[in-house]
PDB file of N, CA and C in Angstrom:
ATOM      1  N   MET A 295       0.865  -1.146  -0.073  1.00 77.00           N
ATOM      2  CA  MET A 295       0.128   0.150   0.078  1.00 77.00           C
ATOM      3  C   MET A 295       0.893   1.248  -0.125  1.00 77.00           C
ATOM      4  N   PRO A 296       0.552   2.123  -0.901  1.00 82.00           N
ATOM      5  CA  PRO A 296       1.427   3.391  -0.753  1.00 82.00           C
ATOM      6  C   PRO A 296       1.452   4.282   0.305  1.00 82.00           C
ATOM      7  N   LYS A 297       2.170   4.986   0.675  1.00 85.00           N
ATOM      8  CA  LYS A 297       2.545   5.841   1.738  1.00 85.00           C
ATOM      9  C   LYS A 297       2.084   7.239   1.290  1.00 85.00           C
ATOM     10  N   ASP A 298       1.382   8.055   2.236  1.00 88.00           N
ATOM     11  CA  ASP A 298       1.073   9.459   2.161  1.00 88.00           C
ATOM     12  C   ASP A 298       1.735  10.275   3.109  1.00 88.00           C
ATOM     13  N   LYS A 299       2.004  11.525   2.921  1.00 84.00           N
ATOM     14  CA  LYS A 299       2.370  12.385   3.997  1.00 84.00           C
ATOM     15  C   LYS A 299       1.000  12.648   4.822  1.00 84.00           C
ATOM     16  N   VAL A 300       1.139  12.532   6.082  1.00 79.00           N
ATOM     17  CA  VAL A 300       0.254  12.940   6.942  1.00 79.00           C
ATOM     18  C   VAL A 300       0.499  13.566   8.092  1.00 79.00           C
ATOM     19  N   THR A 301      -0.155  14.816   8.446  1.00 76.00           N
ATOM     20  CA  THR A 301       0.230  15.404   9.776  1.00 76.00           C
ATOM     21  C   THR A 301      -0.886  14.984  10.951  1.00 76.00           C
ATOM     22  N   VAL A 302      -0.025  14.902  12.030  1.00 73.00           N
ATOM     23  CA  VAL A 302      -0.643  14.237  13.177  1.00 73.00           C
ATOM     24  C   VAL A 302      -0.599  15.218  14.231  1.00 73.00           C
ATOM     25  N   PHE A 303      -1.882  15.454  14.789  1.00 75.00           N
ATOM     26  CA  PHE A 303      -2.088  16.254  15.795  1.00 75.00           C
ATOM     27  C   PHE A 303      -2.280  15.786  17.085  1.00 75.00           C
ATOM     28  N   THR A 304      -1.414  15.944  18.076  1.00 75.00           N
ATOM     29  CA  THR A 304      -1.619  15.424  19.498  1.00 75.00           C
ATOM     30  C   THR A 304      -2.058  16.287  20.261  1.00 75.00           C
ATOM     31  N   PRO A 305      -3.161  15.757  21.171  1.00 78.00           N
ATOM     32  CA  PRO A 305      -3.762  16.959  22.281  1.00 78.00           C
ATOM     33  C   PRO A 305      -2.569  16.948  23.287  1.00 78.00           C
ATOM     34  N   VAL A 306      -2.327  18.265  23.782  1.00 80.00           N
ATOM     35  CA  VAL A 306      -1.357  18.451  24.772  1.00 80.00           C
ATOM     36  C   VAL A 306      -2.063  18.326  26.147  1.00 80.00           C
ATOM     37  N   PRO A 307      -1.360  17.559  27.075  1.00 85.00           N
ATOM     38  CA  PRO A 307      -1.846  17.382  28.240  1.00 85.00           C
ATOM     39  C   PRO A 307      -1.552  18.401  29.027  1.00 85.00           C
ATOM     40  N   LEU A 308      -2.286  19.488  29.233  1.00 90.00           N
ATOM     41  CA  LEU A 308      -2.311  20.494  30.044  1.00 90.00           C
ATOM     42  C   LEU A 308      -2.343  20.369  31.504  1.00 90.00           C
ATOM     43  N   THR A 309      -1.850  21.544  32.022  1.00 94.00           N
ATOM     44  CA  THR A 309      -1.703  21.453  33.834  1.00 94.00           C
ATOM     45  C   THR A 309      -2.278  22.526  34.500  1.00 94.00           C
ATOM     46  N   ILE A 310      -2.886  22.683  35.365  1.00 97.00           N
ATOM     47  CA  ILE A 310      -3.117  24.081  36.259  1.00 97.00           C
ATOM     48  C   ILE A 310      -1.917  24.835  36.521  1.00 97.00           C
ATOM     49  N   ASN A 311      -1.771  25.954  35.982  1.00 98.00           N
ATOM     50  CA  ASN A 311      -0.940  27.157  36.088  1.00 98.00           C
ATOM     51  C   ASN A 311       0.058  27.071  34.969  1.00 98.00           C
ATOM     52  N   GLN A 312      -0.133  26.484  34.069  1.00 94.00           N
ATOM     53  CA  GLN A 312       0.720  26.262  32.962  1.00 94.00           C
ATOM     54  C   GLN A 312       0.461  27.447  32.107  1.00 94.00           C
ATOM     55  N   LYS A 313       1.686  28.222  31.714  1.00 94.00           N
ATOM     56  CA  LYS A 313       1.623  29.325  30.922  1.00 94.00           C
ATOM     57  C   LYS A 313       1.782  28.885  29.373  1.00 94.00           C
ATOM     58  N   ILE A 314       0.751  29.478  28.704  1.00 90.00           N
ATOM     59  CA  ILE A 314       0.676  29.037  27.019  1.00 90.00           C
ATOM     60  C   ILE A 314       0.721  30.099  26.385  1.00 90.00           C
ATOM     61  N   ARG A 315       0.947  30.050  25.163  1.00 88.00           N
ATOM     62  CA  ARG A 315       0.750  30.815  24.091  1.00 88.00           C
ATOM     63  C   ARG A 315       0.152  30.427  22.839  1.00 88.00           C
ATOM     64  N   ILE A 316      -0.763  30.922  22.253  1.00 88.00           N
ATOM     65  CA  ILE A 316      -1.642  30.274  21.002  1.00 88.00           C
ATOM     66  C   ILE A 316      -1.503  31.361  19.961  1.00 88.00           C
ATOM     67  N   GLU A 317      -1.178  30.843  19.038  1.00 84.00           N
ATOM     68  CA  GLU A 317      -0.660  31.878  17.813  1.00 84.00           C
ATOM     69  C   GLU A 317      -1.426  31.064  16.600  1.00 84.00           C
ATOM     70  N   GLY A 318      -1.810  32.190  15.810  1.00 85.00           N
ATOM     71  CA  GLY A 318      -2.363  32.133  14.307  1.00 85.00           C
ATOM     72  C   GLY A 318      -3.970  31.723  14.393  1.00 85.00           C
ATOM     73  N   THR A 319      -4.484  32.167  15.638  1.00 85.00           N
ATOM     74  CA  THR A 319      -5.947  31.881  15.728  1.00 85.00           C
ATOM     75  C   THR A 319      -6.429  33.248  16.492  1.00 85.00           C
ATOM     76  N   PRO A 320      -8.074  33.311  16.231  1.00 88.00           N
ATOM     77  CA  PRO A 320      -8.668  34.483  16.777  1.00 88.00           C
ATOM     78  C   PRO A 320      -8.300  34.415  18.500  1.00 88.00           C
ATOM     79  N   ARG A 321      -8.078  33.362  19.045  1.00 87.00           N
ATOM     80  CA  ARG A 321      -7.824  33.103  20.418  1.00 87.00           C
ATOM     81  C   ARG A 321      -6.492  33.171  20.901  1.00 87.00           C
ATOM     82  N   GLY A 322      -5.586  33.860  19.801  1.00 89.00           N
ATOM     83  CA  GLY A 322      -4.347  33.806  20.238  1.00 89.00           C
ATOM     84  C   GLY A 322      -3.669  34.948  21.224  1.00 89.00           C
ATOM     85  N   GLY A 323      -2.580  34.623  21.831  1.00 92.00           N
ATOM     86  CA  GLY A 323      -2.377  35.272  23.008  1.00 92.00           C
ATOM     87  C   GLY A 323      -1.693  34.606  23.969  1.00 92.00           C
ATOM     88  N   ASP A 324      -1.206  35.288  25.035  1.00 95.00           N
ATOM     89  CA  ASP A 324      -0.866  34.423  26.260  1.00 95.00           C
ATOM     90  C   ASP A 324      -2.078  34.295  27.206  1.00 95.00           C
ATOM     91  N   TRP A 325      -1.903  32.967  27.651  1.00 96.00           N
ATOM     92  CA  TRP A 325      -2.853  32.575  28.534  1.00 96.00           C
ATOM     93  C   TRP A 325      -2.506  31.578  29.697  1.00 96.00           C
ATOM     94  N   LEU A 326      -2.941  31.720  31.086  1.00 97.00           N
ATOM     95  CA  LEU A 326      -2.727  30.767  31.996  1.00 97.00           C
ATOM     96  C   LEU A 326      -3.779  29.834  32.206  1.00 97.00           C
ATOM     97  N   VAL A 327      -3.388  28.581  32.276  1.00 96.00           N
ATOM     98  CA  VAL A 327      -4.579  27.567  32.292  1.00 96.00           C
ATOM     99  C   VAL A 327      -4.724  27.571  34.093  1.00 96.00           C
ATOM    100  N   ILE A 328      -6.343  27.717  34.177  1.00 98.00           N
ATOM    101  CA  ILE A 328      -6.810  27.980  35.400  1.00 98.00           C
ATOM    102  C   ILE A 328      -7.807  26.848  35.730  1.00 98.00           C
ATOM    103  N   GLY A 329      -8.186  26.108  34.935  1.00 97.00           N
ATOM    104  CA  GLY A 329      -9.381  25.121  35.183  1.00 97.00           C
ATOM    105  C   GLY A 329      -9.279  23.883  34.012  1.00 97.00           C
ATOM    106  N   LEU A 330      -9.391  22.590  34.332  1.00 96.00           N
ATOM    107  CA  LEU A 330      -9.425  21.541  33.410  1.00 96.00           C
ATOM    108  C   LEU A 330     -10.625  20.538  33.556  1.00 96.00           C
ATOM    109  N   SER A 331     -11.177  20.080  32.736  1.00 94.00           N
ATOM    110  CA  SER A 331     -12.059  18.887  32.833  1.00 94.00           C
ATOM    111  C   SER A 331     -11.884  18.170  31.604  1.00 94.00           C
ATOM    112  N   GLU A 332     -12.448  16.780  31.363  1.00 89.00           N
ATOM    113  CA  GLU A 332     -12.192  16.072  30.236  1.00 89.00           C
ATOM    114  C   GLU A 332     -12.433  16.668  29.149  1.00 89.00           C
ATOM    115  N   SER A 333     -13.304  17.411  29.174  1.00 91.00           N
ATOM    116  CA  SER A 333     -13.788  18.267  27.606  1.00 91.00           C
ATOM    117  C   SER A 333     -13.349  19.687  27.624  1.00 91.00           C
ATOM    118  N   LYS A 334     -13.130  20.433  28.507  1.00 94.00           N
ATOM    119  CA  LYS A 334     -13.109  21.801  28.679  1.00 94.00           C
ATOM    120  C   LYS A 334     -11.791  22.342  29.293  1.00 94.00           C
ATOM    121  N   VAL A 335     -11.283  23.533  28.925  1.00 94.00           N
ATOM    122  CA  VAL A 335     -10.199  24.303  29.518  1.00 94.00           C
ATOM    123  C   VAL A 335     -10.531  25.628  29.949  1.00 94.00           C
ATOM    124  N   ARG A 336     -10.243  25.934  31.084  1.00 97.00           N
ATOM    125  CA  ARG A 336     -10.543  27.515  31.302  1.00 97.00           C
ATOM    126  C   ARG A 336      -9.026  27.977  31.445  1.00 97.00           C
ATOM    127  N   LEU A 337      -9.250  29.208  30.644  1.00 96.00           N
ATOM    128  CA  LEU A 337      -7.827  30.162  30.596  1.00 96.00           C
ATOM    129  C   LEU A 337      -8.026  31.543  31.221  1.00 96.00           C
ATOM    130  N   LYS A 338      -7.088  32.070  31.694  1.00 98.00           N
ATOM    131  CA  LYS A 338      -6.920  33.222  31.992  1.00 98.00           C
ATOM    132  C   LYS A 338      -6.043  34.413  31.353  1.00 98.00           C
ATOM    133  N   CYS A 339      -6.337  35.414  30.795  1.00 96.00           N
ATOM    134  CA  CYS A 339      -5.473  36.455  30.123  1.00 96.00           C
ATOM    135  C   CYS A 339      -4.541  37.013  31.244  1.00 96.00           C
ATOM    136  N   PRO A 340      -3.039  36.919  31.346  1.00 96.00           N
ATOM    137  CA  PRO A 340      -2.387  37.670  32.420  1.00 96.00           C
ATOM    138  C   PRO A 340      -2.416  39.278  32.089  1.00 96.00           C
ATOM    139  N   VAL A 341      -2.835  39.612  30.941  1.00 93.00           N
ATOM    140  CA  VAL A 341      -2.757  41.176  31.054  1.00 93.00           C
ATOM    141  C   VAL A 341      -4.227  41.623  31.258  1.00 93.00           C
ATOM    142  N   SER A 342      -5.157  41.083  30.619  1.00 95.00           N
ATOM    143  CA  SER A 342      -6.655  41.789  31.076  1.00 95.00           C
ATOM    144  C   SER A 342      -7.345  41.200  32.146  1.00 95.00           C
ATOM    145  N   GLY A 343      -6.779  39.843  32.506  1.00 96.00           N
ATOM    146  CA  GLY A 343      -7.597  39.440  33.538  1.00 96.00           C
ATOM    147  C   GLY A 343      -8.814  38.428  32.944  1.00 96.00           C
ATOM    148  N   ARG A 344      -8.967  38.685  32.042  1.00 96.00           N
ATOM    149  CA  ARG A 344     -10.262  37.961  31.022  1.00 96.00           C
ATOM    150  C   ARG A 344      -9.991  36.525  31.201  1.00 96.00           C
ATOM    151  N   GLU A 345     -11.069  35.887  31.609  1.00 98.00           N
ATOM    152  CA  GLU A 345     -11.441  34.562  31.862  1.00 98.00           C
ATOM    153  C   GLU A 345     -12.224  33.853  30.740  1.00 98.00           C
ATOM    154  N   VAL A 346     -11.775  32.757  29.921  1.00 96.00           N
ATOM    155  CA  VAL A 346     -12.536  32.014  29.113  1.00 96.00           C
ATOM    156  C   VAL A 346     -12.639  30.605  29.205  1.00 96.00           C
ATOM    157  N   GLU A 347     -13.554  29.867  29.055  1.00 97.00           N
ATOM    158  CA  GLU A 347     -13.730  28.534  28.936  1.00 97.00           C
ATOM    159  C   GLU A 347     -13.954  27.866  27.568  1.00 97.00           C
ATOM    160  N   TRP A 348     -13.284  27.187  27.169  1.00 93.00           N
ATOM    161  CA  TRP A 348     -13.321  26.351  25.670  1.00 93.00           C
ATOM    162  C   TRP A 348     -13.223  25.154  25.588  1.00 93.00           C
ATOM    163  N   ALA A 349     -13.808  24.461  24.730  1.00 90.00           N
ATOM    164  CA  ALA A 349     -13.463  22.997  24.567  1.00 90.00           C
ATOM    165  C   ALA A 349     -12.029  22.722  24.177  1.00 90.00           C
ATOM    166  N   ARG A 350     -11.598  21.675  24.737  1.00 86.00           N
ATOM    167  CA  ARG A 350     -10.192  21.402  24.499  1.00 86.00           C
ATOM    168  C   ARG A 350      -9.760  21.365  23.179  1.00 86.00           C
ATOM    169  N   PHE A 351      -8.792  22.508  22.743  1.00 77.00           N
ATOM    170  CA  PHE A 351      -8.305  22.439  21.477  1.00 77.00           C
ATOM    171  C   PHE A 351      -6.596  22.560  21.221  1.00 77.00           C
ATOM    172  N   CYS A 352      -5.935  22.574  22.100  1.00 62.00           N
ATOM    173  CA  CYS A 352      -4.584  22.905  21.996  1.00 62.00           C
ATOM    174  C   CYS A 352      -3.836  21.676  21.543  1.00 62.00           C
ATOM    175  N   TYR A 353      -2.816  22.032  20.748  1.00 68.00           N
ATOM    176  CA  TYR A 353      -2.052  21.002  20.014  1.00 68.00           C
ATOM    177  C   TYR A 353      -0.529  21.645  20.088  1.00 68.00           C
ATOM    178  N   GLN A 354       0.279  20.776  20.695  1.00 64.00           N
ATOM    179  CA  GLN A 354       1.584  21.535  20.712  1.00 64.00           C
ATOM    180  C   GLN A 354       2.536  21.383  19.547  1.00 64.00           C
ATOM    181  N   THR A 355       3.076  22.398  19.271  1.00 65.00           N
ATOM    182  CA  THR A 355       4.064  22.332  17.825  1.00 65.00           C
ATOM    183  C   THR A 355       5.205  22.616  18.173  1.00 65.00           C
ATOM    184  N   GLU A 356       5.666  23.386  19.596  1.00 65.00           N
ATOM    185  CA  GLU A 356       6.983  23.749  19.968  1.00 65.00           C
ATOM    186  C   GLU A 356       6.825  24.079  21.428  1.00 65.00           C
ATOM    187  N   GLU A 357       8.150  23.940  22.169  1.00 69.00           N
ATOM    188  CA  GLU A 357       8.024  24.622  23.263  1.00 69.00           C
ATOM    189  C   GLU A 357       9.592  24.964  23.435  1.00 69.00           C
ATOM    190  N   CYS A 358       9.490  26.442  23.997  1.00 70.00           N
ATOM    191  CA  CYS A 358      10.656  27.253  23.852  1.00 70.00           C
ATOM    192  C   CYS A 358      10.483  28.239  25.290  1.00 70.00           C
ATOM    193  N   LEU A 359      11.784  28.800  25.539  1.00 80.00           N
ATOM    194  CA  LEU A 359      11.846  29.849  26.493  1.00 80.00           C
ATOM    195  C   LEU A 359      11.563  31.266  25.934  1.00 80.00           C
ATOM    196  N   GLN A 360      10.809  31.934  26.293  1.00 74.00           N
ATOM    197  CA  GLN A 360      10.523  33.227  25.858  1.00 74.00           C
ATOM    198  C   GLN A 360       9.693  34.191  26.975  1.00 74.00           C
ATOM    199  N   GLU A 361       9.820  35.572  26.594  1.00 82.00           N
ATOM    200  CA  GLU A 361       8.888  36.345  27.486  1.00 82.00           C
ATOM    201  C   GLU A 361       7.733  35.905  27.814  1.00 82.00           C
ATOM    202  N   TRP A 362       6.858  36.096  28.995  1.00 79.00           N
ATOM    203  CA  TRP A 362       5.569  35.777  29.140  1.00 79.00           C
ATOM    204  C   TRP A 362       4.864  36.723  30.202  1.00 79.00           C
ATOM    205  N   PRO A 363       3.942  37.543  29.949  1.00 83.00           N
ATOM    206  CA  PRO A 363       3.189  37.552  28.496  1.00 83.00           C
ATOM    207  C   PRO A 363       4.129  38.519  27.680  1.00 83.00           C
ATOM    208  N   LYS A 364       4.015  38.065  26.484  1.00 76.00           N
ATOM    209  CA  LYS A 364       4.855  38.716  25.137  1.00 76.00           C
ATOM    210  C   LYS A 364       4.537  40.010  25.252  1.00 76.00           C
ATOM    211  N   GLN A 365       5.381  40.800  25.163  1.00 74.00           N
ATOM    212  CA  GLN A 365       5.096  42.672  25.068  1.00 74.00           C
ATOM    213  C   GLN A 365       5.021  42.441  23.537  1.00 74.00           C
ATOM    214  N   GLU A 366       3.913  43.092  22.918  1.00 64.00           N
ATOM    215  CA  GLU A 366       3.758  43.305  21.481  1.00 64.00           C
ATOM    216  C   GLU A 366       3.941  44.784  21.157  1.00 64.00           C
TER     217      GLU A 366
END
């Protein structure tokens, strides 16, 4: 059987108090993980203090050391 190029997305096992940066989407920016369930993630913006709860959607592409929150 021929092989095809396939992109595999793996969900990130998030933890409470984890600092994350989302790029390339309307949800983009720096967030602090403040709550988790099987299907939802609760995040807080470190700049505005805004809290949101979304269906889990985060997939890891890289991990690096950088300023957080990032000054734009």
